[in-house]
Coordinates of C-alpha atoms in Angstrom, one line a residue:
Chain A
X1 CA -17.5 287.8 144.1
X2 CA -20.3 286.3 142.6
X3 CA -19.8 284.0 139.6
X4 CA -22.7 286.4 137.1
X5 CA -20.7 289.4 139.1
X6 CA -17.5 288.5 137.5
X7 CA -18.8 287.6 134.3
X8 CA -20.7 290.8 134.1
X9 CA -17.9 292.6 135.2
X10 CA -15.4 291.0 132.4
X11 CA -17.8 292.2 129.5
X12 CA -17.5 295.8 131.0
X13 CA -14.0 295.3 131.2
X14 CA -13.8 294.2 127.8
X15 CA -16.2 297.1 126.7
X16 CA -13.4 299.8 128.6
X17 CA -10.8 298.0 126.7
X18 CA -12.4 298.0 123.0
X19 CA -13.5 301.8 123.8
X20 CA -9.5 302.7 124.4
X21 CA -8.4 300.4 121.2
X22 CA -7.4 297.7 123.4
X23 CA -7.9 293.8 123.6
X24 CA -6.6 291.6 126.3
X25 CA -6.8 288.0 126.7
X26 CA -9.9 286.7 128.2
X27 CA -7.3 285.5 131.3
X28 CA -5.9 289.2 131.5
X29 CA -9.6 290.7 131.8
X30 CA -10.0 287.7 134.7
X31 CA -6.8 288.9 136.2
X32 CA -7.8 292.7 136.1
X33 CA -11.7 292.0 137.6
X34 CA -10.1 289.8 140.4
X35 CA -7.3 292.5 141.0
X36 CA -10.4 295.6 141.1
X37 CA -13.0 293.4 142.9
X38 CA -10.2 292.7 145.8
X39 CA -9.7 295.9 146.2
X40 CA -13.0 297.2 146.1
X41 CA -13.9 297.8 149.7
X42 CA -11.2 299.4 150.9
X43 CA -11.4 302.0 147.4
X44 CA -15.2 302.5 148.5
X45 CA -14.2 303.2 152.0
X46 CA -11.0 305.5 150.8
X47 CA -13.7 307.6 148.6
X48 CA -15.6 308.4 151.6
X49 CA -12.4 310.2 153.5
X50 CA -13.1 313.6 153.7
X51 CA -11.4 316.0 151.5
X52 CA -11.4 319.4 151.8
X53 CA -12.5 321.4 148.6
X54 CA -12.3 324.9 150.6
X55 CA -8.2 324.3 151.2
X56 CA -6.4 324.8 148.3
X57 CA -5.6 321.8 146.4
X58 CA -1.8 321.3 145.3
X59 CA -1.3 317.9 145.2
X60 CA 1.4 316.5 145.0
X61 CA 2.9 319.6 146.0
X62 CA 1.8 319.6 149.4
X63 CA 2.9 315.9 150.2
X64 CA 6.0 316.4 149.1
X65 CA 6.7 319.7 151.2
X66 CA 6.0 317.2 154.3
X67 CA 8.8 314.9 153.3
X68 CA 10.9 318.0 152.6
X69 CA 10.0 319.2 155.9
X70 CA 11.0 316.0 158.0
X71 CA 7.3 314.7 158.2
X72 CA 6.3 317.5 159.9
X73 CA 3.1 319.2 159.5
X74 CA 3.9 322.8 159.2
Chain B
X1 CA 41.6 286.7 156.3
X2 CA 38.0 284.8 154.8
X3 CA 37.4 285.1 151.5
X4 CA 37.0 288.2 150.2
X5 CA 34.2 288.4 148.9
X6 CA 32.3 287.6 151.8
X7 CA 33.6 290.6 153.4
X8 CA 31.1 294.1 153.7
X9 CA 32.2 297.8 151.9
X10 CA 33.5 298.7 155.2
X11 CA 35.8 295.8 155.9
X12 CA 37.0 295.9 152.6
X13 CA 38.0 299.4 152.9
X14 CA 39.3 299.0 156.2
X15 CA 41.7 296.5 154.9
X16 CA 42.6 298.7 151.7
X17 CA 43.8 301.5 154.4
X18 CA 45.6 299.3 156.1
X19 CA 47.5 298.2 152.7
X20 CA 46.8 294.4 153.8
X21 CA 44.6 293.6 150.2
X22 CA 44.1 295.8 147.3
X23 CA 41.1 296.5 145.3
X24 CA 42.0 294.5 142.7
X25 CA 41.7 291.2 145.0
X26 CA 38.7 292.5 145.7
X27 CA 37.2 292.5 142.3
X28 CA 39.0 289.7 141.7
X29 CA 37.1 287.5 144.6
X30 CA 34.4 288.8 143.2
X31 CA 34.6 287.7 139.7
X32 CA 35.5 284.2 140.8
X33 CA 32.4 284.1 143.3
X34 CA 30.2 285.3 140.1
X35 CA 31.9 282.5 138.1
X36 CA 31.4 280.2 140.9
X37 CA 27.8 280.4 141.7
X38 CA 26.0 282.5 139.0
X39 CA 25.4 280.0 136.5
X40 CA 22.7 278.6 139.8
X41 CA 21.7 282.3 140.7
X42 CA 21.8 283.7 137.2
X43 CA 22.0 287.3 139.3
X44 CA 24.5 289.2 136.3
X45 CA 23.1 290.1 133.0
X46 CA 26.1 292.0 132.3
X47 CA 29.9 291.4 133.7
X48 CA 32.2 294.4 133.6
X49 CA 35.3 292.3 134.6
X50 CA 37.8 294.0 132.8
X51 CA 36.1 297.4 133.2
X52 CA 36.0 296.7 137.0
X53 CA 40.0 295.5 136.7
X54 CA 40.8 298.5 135.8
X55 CA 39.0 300.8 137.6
X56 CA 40.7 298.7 140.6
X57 CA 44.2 298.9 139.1
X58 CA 43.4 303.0 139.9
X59 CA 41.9 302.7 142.7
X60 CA 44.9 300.5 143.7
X61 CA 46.8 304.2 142.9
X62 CA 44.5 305.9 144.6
X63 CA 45.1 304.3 148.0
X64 CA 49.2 304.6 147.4
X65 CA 49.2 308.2 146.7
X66 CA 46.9 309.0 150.1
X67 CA 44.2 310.5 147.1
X68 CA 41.3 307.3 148.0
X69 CA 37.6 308.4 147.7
X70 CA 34.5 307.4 149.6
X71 CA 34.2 303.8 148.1
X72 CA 37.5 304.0 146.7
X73 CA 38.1 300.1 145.4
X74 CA 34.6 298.8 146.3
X75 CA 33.0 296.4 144.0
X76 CA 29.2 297.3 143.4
X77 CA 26.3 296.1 141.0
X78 CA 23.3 298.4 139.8
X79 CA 20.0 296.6 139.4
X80 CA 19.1 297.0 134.9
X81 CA 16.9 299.9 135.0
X82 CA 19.7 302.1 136.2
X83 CA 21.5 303.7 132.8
X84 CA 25.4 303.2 132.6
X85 CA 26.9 305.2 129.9
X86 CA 28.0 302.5 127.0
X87 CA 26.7 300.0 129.1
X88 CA 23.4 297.8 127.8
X89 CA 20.9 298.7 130.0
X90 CA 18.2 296.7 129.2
X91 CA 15.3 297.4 132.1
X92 CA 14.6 293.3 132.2
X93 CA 13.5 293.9 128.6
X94 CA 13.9 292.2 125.2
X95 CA 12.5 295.5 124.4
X96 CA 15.8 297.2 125.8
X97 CA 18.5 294.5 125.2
X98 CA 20.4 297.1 123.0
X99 CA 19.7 299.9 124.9
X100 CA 22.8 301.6 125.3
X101 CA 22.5 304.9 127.2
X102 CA 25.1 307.7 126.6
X103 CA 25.2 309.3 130.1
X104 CA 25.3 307.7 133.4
X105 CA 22.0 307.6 135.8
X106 CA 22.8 310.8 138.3
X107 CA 23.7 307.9 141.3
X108 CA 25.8 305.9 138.7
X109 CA 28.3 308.3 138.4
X110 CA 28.1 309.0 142.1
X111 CA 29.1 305.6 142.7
X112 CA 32.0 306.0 140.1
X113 CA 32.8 309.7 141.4
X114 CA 33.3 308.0 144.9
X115 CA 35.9 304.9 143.7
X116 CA 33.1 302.3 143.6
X117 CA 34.1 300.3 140.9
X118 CA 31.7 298.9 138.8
X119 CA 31.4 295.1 138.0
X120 CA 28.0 294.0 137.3
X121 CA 24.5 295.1 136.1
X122 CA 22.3 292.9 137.8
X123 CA 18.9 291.2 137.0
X124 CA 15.1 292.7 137.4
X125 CA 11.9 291.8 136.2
X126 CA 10.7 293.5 133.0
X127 CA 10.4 297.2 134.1
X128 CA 11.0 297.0 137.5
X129 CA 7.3 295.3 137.5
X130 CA 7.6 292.3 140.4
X131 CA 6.7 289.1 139.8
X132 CA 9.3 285.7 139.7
X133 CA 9.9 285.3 136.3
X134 CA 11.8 286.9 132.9
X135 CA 11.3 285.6 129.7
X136 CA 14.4 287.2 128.3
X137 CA 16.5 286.2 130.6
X138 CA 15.4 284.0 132.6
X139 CA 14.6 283.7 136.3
X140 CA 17.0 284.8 139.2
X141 CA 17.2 282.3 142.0
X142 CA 17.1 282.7 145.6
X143 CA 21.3 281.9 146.9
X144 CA 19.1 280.4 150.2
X145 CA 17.2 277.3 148.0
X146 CA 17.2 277.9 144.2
X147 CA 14.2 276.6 143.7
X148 CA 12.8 279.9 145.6
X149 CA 12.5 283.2 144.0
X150 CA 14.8 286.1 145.1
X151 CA 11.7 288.6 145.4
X152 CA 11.7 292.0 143.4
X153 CA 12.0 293.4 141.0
X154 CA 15.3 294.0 142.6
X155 CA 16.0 290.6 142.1
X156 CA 19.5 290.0 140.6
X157 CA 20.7 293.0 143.8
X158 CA 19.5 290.7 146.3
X159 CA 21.0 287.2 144.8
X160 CA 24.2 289.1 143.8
X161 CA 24.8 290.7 147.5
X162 CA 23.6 287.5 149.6
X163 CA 26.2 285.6 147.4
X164 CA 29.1 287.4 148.0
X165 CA 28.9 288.3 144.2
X166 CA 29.5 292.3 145.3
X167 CA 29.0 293.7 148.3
X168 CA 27.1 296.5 147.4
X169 CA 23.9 296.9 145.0
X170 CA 21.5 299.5 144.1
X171 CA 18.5 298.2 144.1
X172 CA 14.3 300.3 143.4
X173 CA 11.4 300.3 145.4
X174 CA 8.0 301.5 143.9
X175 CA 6.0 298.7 146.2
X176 CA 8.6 297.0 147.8
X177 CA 11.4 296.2 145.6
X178 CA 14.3 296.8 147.2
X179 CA 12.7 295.5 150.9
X180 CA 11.2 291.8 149.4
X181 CA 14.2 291.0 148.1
X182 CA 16.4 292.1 150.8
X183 CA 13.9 290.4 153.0
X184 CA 14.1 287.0 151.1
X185 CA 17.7 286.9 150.3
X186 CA 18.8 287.7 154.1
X187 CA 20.5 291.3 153.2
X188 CA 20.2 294.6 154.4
X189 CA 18.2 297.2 152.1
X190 CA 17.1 300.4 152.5
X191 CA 14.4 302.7 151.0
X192 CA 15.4 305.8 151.6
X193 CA 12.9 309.4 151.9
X194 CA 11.3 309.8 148.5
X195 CA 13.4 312.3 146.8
X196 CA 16.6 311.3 149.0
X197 CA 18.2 309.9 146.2
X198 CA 17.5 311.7 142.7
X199 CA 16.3 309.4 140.1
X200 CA 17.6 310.7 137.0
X201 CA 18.5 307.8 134.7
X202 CA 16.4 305.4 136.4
X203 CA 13.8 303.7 134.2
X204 CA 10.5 304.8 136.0
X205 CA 7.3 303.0 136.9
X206 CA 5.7 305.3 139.0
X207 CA 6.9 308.8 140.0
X208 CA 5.0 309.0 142.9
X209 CA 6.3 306.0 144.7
X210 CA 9.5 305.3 143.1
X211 CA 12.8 305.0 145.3
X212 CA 16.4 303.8 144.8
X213 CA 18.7 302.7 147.6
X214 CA 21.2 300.4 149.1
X215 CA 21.1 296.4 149.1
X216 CA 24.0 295.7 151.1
X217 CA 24.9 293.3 154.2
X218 CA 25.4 295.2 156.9
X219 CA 23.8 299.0 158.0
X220 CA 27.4 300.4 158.1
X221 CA 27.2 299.9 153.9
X222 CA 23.8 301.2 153.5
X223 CA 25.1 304.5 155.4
X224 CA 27.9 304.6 154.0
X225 CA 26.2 303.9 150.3
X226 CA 23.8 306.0 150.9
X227 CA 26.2 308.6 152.2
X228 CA 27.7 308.4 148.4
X229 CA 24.1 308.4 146.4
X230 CA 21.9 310.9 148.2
X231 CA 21.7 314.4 147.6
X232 CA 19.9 316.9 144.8
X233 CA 20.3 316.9 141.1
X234 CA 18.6 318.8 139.1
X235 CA 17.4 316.4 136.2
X236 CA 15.3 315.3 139.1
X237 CA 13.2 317.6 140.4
X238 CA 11.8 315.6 142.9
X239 CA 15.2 315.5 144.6
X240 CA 15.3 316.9 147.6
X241 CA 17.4 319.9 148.3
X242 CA 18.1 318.8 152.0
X243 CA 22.0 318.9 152.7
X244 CA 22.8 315.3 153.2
X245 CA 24.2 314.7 156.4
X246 CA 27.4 312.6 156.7
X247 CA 25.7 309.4 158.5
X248 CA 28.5 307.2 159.2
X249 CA 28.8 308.6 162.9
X250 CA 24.6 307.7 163.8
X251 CA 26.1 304.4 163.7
X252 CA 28.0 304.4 166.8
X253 CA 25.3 306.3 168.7
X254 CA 23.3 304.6 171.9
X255 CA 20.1 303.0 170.9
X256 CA 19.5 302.2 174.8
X257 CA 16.6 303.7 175.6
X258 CA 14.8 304.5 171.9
X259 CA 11.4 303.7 171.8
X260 CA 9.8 302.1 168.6
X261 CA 6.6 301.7 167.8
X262 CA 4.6 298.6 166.8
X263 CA 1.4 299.1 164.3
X264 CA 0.1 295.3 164.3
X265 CA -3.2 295.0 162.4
X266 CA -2.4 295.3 158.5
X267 CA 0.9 294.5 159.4
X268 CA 0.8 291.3 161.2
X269 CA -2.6 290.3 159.8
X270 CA -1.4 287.8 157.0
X271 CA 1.6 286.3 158.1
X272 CA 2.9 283.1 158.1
X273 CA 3.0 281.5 161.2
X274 CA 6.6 280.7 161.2
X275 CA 7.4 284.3 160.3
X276 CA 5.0 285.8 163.0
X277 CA 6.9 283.4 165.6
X278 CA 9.9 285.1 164.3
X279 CA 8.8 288.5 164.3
X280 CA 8.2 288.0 168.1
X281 CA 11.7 286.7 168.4
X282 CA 12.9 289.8 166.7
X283 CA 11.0 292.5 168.8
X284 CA 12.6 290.3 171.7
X285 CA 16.1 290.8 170.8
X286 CA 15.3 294.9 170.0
X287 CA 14.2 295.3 173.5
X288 CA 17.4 292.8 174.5
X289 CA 19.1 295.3 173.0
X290 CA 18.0 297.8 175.2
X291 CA 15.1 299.2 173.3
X292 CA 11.6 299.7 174.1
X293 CA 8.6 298.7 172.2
X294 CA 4.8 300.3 172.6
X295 CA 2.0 299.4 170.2
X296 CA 0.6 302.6 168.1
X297 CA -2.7 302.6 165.9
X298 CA -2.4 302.9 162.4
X299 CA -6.3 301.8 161.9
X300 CA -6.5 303.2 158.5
X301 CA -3.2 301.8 156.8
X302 CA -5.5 299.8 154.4
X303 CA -6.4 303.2 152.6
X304 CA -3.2 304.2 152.3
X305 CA -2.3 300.8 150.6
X306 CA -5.3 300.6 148.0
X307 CA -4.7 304.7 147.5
X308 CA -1.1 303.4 146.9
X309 CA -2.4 301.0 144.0
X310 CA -4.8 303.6 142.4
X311 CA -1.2 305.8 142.4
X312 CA 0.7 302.9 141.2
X313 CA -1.4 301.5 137.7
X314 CA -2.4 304.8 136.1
X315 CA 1.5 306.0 136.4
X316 CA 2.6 302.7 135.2
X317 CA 0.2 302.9 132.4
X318 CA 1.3 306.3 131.5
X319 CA 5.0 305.4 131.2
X320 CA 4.9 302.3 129.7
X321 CA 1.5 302.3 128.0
X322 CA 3.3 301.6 124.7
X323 CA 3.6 298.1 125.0
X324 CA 0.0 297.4 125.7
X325 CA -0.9 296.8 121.9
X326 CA 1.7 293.8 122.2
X327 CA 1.1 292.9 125.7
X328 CA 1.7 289.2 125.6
X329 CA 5.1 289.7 124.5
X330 CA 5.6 291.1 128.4
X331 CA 6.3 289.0 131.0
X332 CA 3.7 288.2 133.4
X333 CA 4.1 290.6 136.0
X334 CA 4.3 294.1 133.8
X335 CA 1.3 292.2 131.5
X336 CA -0.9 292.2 134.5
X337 CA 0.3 295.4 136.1
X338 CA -0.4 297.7 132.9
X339 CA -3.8 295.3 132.3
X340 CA -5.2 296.3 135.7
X341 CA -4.4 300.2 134.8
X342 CA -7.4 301.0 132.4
X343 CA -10.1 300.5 134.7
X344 CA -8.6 303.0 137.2
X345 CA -10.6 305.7 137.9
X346 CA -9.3 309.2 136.7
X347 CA -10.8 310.2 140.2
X348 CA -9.3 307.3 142.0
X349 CA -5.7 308.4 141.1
X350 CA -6.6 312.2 142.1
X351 CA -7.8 310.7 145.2
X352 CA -5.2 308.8 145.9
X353 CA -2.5 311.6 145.4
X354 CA -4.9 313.7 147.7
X355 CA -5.2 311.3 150.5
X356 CA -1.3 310.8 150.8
X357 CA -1.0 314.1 152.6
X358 CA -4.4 312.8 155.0
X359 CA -2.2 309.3 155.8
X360 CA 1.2 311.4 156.2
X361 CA -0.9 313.0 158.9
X362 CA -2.0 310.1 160.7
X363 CA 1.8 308.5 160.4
X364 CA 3.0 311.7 162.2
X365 CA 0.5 311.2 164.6
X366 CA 1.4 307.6 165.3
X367 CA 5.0 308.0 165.4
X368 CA 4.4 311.1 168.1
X369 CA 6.9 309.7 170.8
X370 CA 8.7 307.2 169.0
X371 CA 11.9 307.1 167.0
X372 CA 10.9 304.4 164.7
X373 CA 8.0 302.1 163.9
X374 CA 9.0 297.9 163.5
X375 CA 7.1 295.8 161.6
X376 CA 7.7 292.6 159.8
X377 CA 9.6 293.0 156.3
X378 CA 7.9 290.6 154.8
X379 CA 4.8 288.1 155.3
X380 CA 6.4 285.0 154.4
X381 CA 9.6 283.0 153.6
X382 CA 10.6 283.3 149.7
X383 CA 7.7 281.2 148.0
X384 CA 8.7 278.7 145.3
X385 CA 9.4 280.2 141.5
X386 CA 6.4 277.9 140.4
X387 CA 4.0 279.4 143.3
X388 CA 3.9 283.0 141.6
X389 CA 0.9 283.0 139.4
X390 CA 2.2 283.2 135.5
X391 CA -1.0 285.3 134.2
X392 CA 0.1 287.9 136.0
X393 CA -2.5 288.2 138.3
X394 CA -1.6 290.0 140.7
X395 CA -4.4 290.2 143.1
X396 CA -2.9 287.4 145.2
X397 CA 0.7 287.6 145.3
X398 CA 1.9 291.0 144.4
X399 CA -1.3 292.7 146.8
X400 CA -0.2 290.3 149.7
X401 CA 3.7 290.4 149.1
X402 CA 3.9 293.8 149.5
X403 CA 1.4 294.3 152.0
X404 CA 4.3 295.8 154.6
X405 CA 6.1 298.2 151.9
X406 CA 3.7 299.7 150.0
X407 CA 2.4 301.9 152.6
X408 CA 5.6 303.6 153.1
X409 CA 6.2 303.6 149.4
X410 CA 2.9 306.0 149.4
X411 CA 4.2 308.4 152.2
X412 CA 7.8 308.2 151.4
X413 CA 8.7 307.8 154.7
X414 CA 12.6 305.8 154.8
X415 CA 12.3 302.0 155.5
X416 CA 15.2 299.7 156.3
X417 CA 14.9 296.0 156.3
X418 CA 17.5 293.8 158.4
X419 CA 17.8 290.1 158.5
X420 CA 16.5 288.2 161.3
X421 CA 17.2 285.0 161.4
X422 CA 16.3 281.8 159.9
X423 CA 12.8 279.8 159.0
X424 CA 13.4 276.6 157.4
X425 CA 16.8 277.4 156.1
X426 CA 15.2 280.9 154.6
X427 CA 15.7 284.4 156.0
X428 CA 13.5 286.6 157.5
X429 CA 13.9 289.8 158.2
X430 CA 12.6 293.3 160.4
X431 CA 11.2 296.7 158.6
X432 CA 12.0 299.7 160.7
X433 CA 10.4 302.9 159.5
X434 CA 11.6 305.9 160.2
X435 CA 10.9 310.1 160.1
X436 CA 11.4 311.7 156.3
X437 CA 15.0 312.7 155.9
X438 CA 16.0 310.6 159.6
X439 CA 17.6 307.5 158.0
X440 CA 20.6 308.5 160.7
X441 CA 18.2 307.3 163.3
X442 CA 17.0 304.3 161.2
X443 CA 21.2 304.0 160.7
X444 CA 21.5 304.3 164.9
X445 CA 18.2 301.5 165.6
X446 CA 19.5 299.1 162.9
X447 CA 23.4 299.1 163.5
X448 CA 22.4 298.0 167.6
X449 CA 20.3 295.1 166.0
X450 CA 23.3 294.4 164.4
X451 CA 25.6 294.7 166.6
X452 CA 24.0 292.7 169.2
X453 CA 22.7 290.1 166.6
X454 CA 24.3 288.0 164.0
X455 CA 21.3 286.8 161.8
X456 CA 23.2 289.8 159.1
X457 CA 26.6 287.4 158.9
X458 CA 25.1 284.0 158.1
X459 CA 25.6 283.5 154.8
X460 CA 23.5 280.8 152.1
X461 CA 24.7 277.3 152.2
X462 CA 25.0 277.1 148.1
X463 CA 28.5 279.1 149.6
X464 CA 29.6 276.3 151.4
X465 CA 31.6 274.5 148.4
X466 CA 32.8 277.7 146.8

């Protein structure tokens, strides 16, 4: 992560906050860019799986009927 | 006879049957092991001694008048989050340090219902949230080098059953809080099936991933423990409606012969060397033990973890979004847990909720042909208290630590972690992962390990002068 990045980043942060009535300390916003920007690559890849919009949609209902059903796809 | 609170649920009630101690020795050994050691382990927030006396004193009846229950006489602690009916429960919390519930959590009074007797409620971090420190009441310290933390946030269940303070615990597991400390403490723990055990009365963190189970030192307890909590109630509607199946007997069934499968990548990626050296040593003494283990591909388990996460911070947000207008009066863990949860994505949490069901897919997939999947418990020894970063920050410690537990916290398959053996004078420990609703096999696998093994029976050398 680059250093303007981060610094960029922590404003927006801080911006998000203020917008929701919140202020956190400058080394909470640090914390919260360094916890996002770690993940970021795997949450860009993970928004590219392919989900159906045709099948219906009942999550979390249909996760759950795989645990109830042993991990078994019905 | 050893001392007897060194001794597991099952010996302990094999020895009440046989009328050769009582329960109230039990408790008894218990209290003075507490009084012994705690003051280093600081593991009880709250002693029940004469509560626990007395429950023994009937359970003491019980066993004369042939009427004894399930855990009839058993000493057990509940991890703080887990509401005892005029009992502080005070979630790790100066928030909740007068919190006294009026009703018992649905598996608290399953315990009671069953004879356990009730001695301790037991330390966590704030809300359940991880980390190595409490400002309220201090940190919990690891029984193997108390300089080390315990893990969490089941941390007071993991010092109090390595130390012989009870033998049984409840510990919760949202990312890994019942398995790191297990792993670091040298006990046995189980996550059981999301929904296995109804969490009614259980301070949340996130409904999606949040599981209670068993910290206990040996597989027999956790079935036998689990045996006790698991099983619908309806102030949980995520509980499932399964029958619960008695698994005591899937621990005298043949492993010989069970194939388990070994994912690698994500798994192994980050370990310590020492750990990875012996992880190796572990899959060595499985197939010793006359089982067989085949790699299987699990190339996408990073999505499931970081899906996992986008779960986690909106739902932790959502329950406990009232203490973000005082958030630096929380300790460091929750602080930067519920600090990270505002710049979630509304579509990110959808998304991850939507791809659970894509990576329960692919587990089923991977696990075609095997009974289990092993994998290391944890990625390192139990780091110092003073290595766990004190903004909160949990990029590196929290996102590494729980790099092996999440994943199954997000498809709510059942995990069971074992000790295996020592590095450095510090435990370290197996994950076996088994089918939703299968612990019996995960019960079969384990109680082989165990019985061909003795890394379960070595106990912390702070016991040596008690």
């Amino acid at each position: 992560m680059t250093e303007r990045f981060a610094s960029d980043t922590a404003e927006l942060y801080d911006q998000i906050a203020a917008q929701q009535g919140l202020a956190f300390a400058p080394e909470r916003i640090a914390a919260a860019v360094a916890t996002h920007e770690g993940m970021r690559d795997a949450l860009l890849r993970l928004r590219q799986a392919p989900l159906s919009f045709i099948e219906p949609v009942l999550e979390p209902a249909s996760a759950l009927s795989w645990i109830e059903n042993g991990g078994v796809t019905a | 006879m050893s001392d007897m609170a060194d001794l597991t649920a099952t010996e302990l009630l094999g020895l009440f049957a046989a009328g050769s101690a009582s329960p109230v020795d039990a408790v008894q050994a218990c209290i003075r092991r507490i009084g012994a050691v705690d003051d280093q382990l600081n593991a009880v927030l709250v002693l029940l001694a004469d509560d626990a006396l007395a429950s023994a004193r009937e359970s003491e009846r019980r066993w004369r008048d042939g009427t004894a229950r399930p855990l009839e006489g058993v000493p057990y602690g509940l991890k703080d989050i887990i509401a005892t009916a005029g009992v502080p429960t005070t979630g790790g919390s100066a928030l909740y340090r007068a919190n006294v519930p009026d009703t018992d959590a649905a598996l608290a009074a399953r315990l009671a219902e069953a004879g356990g007797v009730r001695l301790a409620k037991l330390h966590t971090f704030e809300f359940a949230s991880g980390g190595a420190d409490n400002r309220t009441f201090g940190p919990c310290r690891n029984p193997w080098d108390t300089s080390r933390t315990t893990g969490g946030s089941s941390s007071g269940s993991g010092a109090a059953v390595a130390a012989g303070e009870v033998p049984l615990a409840i510990g919760t597991d949202t990312g890994g809080s019942i398995r790191i400390p297990a792993a670091y403490c040298g006990i046995t723990g189980l996550k059981p099936t999301f929904g296995r055990v109804p969490r009614h009365g259980v301070m949340g963190l996130s409904w999606t991933l949040d599981h209670a189970g068993p910290m206990v030192r040996s597989v027999a307890d956790a079935a036998l423990m689990l045996g006790v909590i698991a099983g619908r109630d309806p102030r949980d509607p995520t509980s499932s409606a399964r029958p619960v199946p008695d698994y005591v007997p899937a621990l005298a069934a043949s492993a010989r012969g069970m194939v388990l499968g070994r994912p690698r990548g994500w798994f192994e990626d980050k370990l310590q060397p020492e750990v990875a050296e012996a992880f190796e040593r572990s899959v060595g003494e499985l197939v010793a033990g006359g089982m067989t283990v085949v790699d299987v591909e699990l190339p996408d388990v990073e999505l499931w973890d970081v899906a996992g996460w986008s779960v986690m911070y909106p739902e932790a947000l959502s329950l406990h979004g009232g203490h973000m207008h005082d958030i630096e009066s929380r300790d460091a863990m929750h602080a930067g847990m519920l600090t990270t949860a505002p710049f979630v994505q509304a579509s990110d949490y959808l998304l991850g909720l939507r791809y659970r069901r894509i990576a329960q897919e692919q587990l089923e997939t991977a696990m075609q042909g095997v009974a289990a999947l092993v994998t290391p418990a944890a990625i390192s020894v139990a780091p110092p208290l003073g290595a766990i970063s004190s903004t909160g920050d949990s990029a590196d410690w929290l996102l590494d630590a729980t790099r092996p537990s999440m994943p199954f916290n997000y498809t709510g398959n059942p995990a069971l972690c074992l000790p295996a053996g020592l590095v450095d004078g510090l435990p370290v420990s197996v994950q076996l992962v088994g089918r939703p609703h299968d612990e019996s096999t995960l019960f079969t696998l384990g109680a082989a390990y165990q019985a061909t093994t003795d890394h379960h029976t070595v106990r912390p050398g702070l016991l040596a002068g008690v």
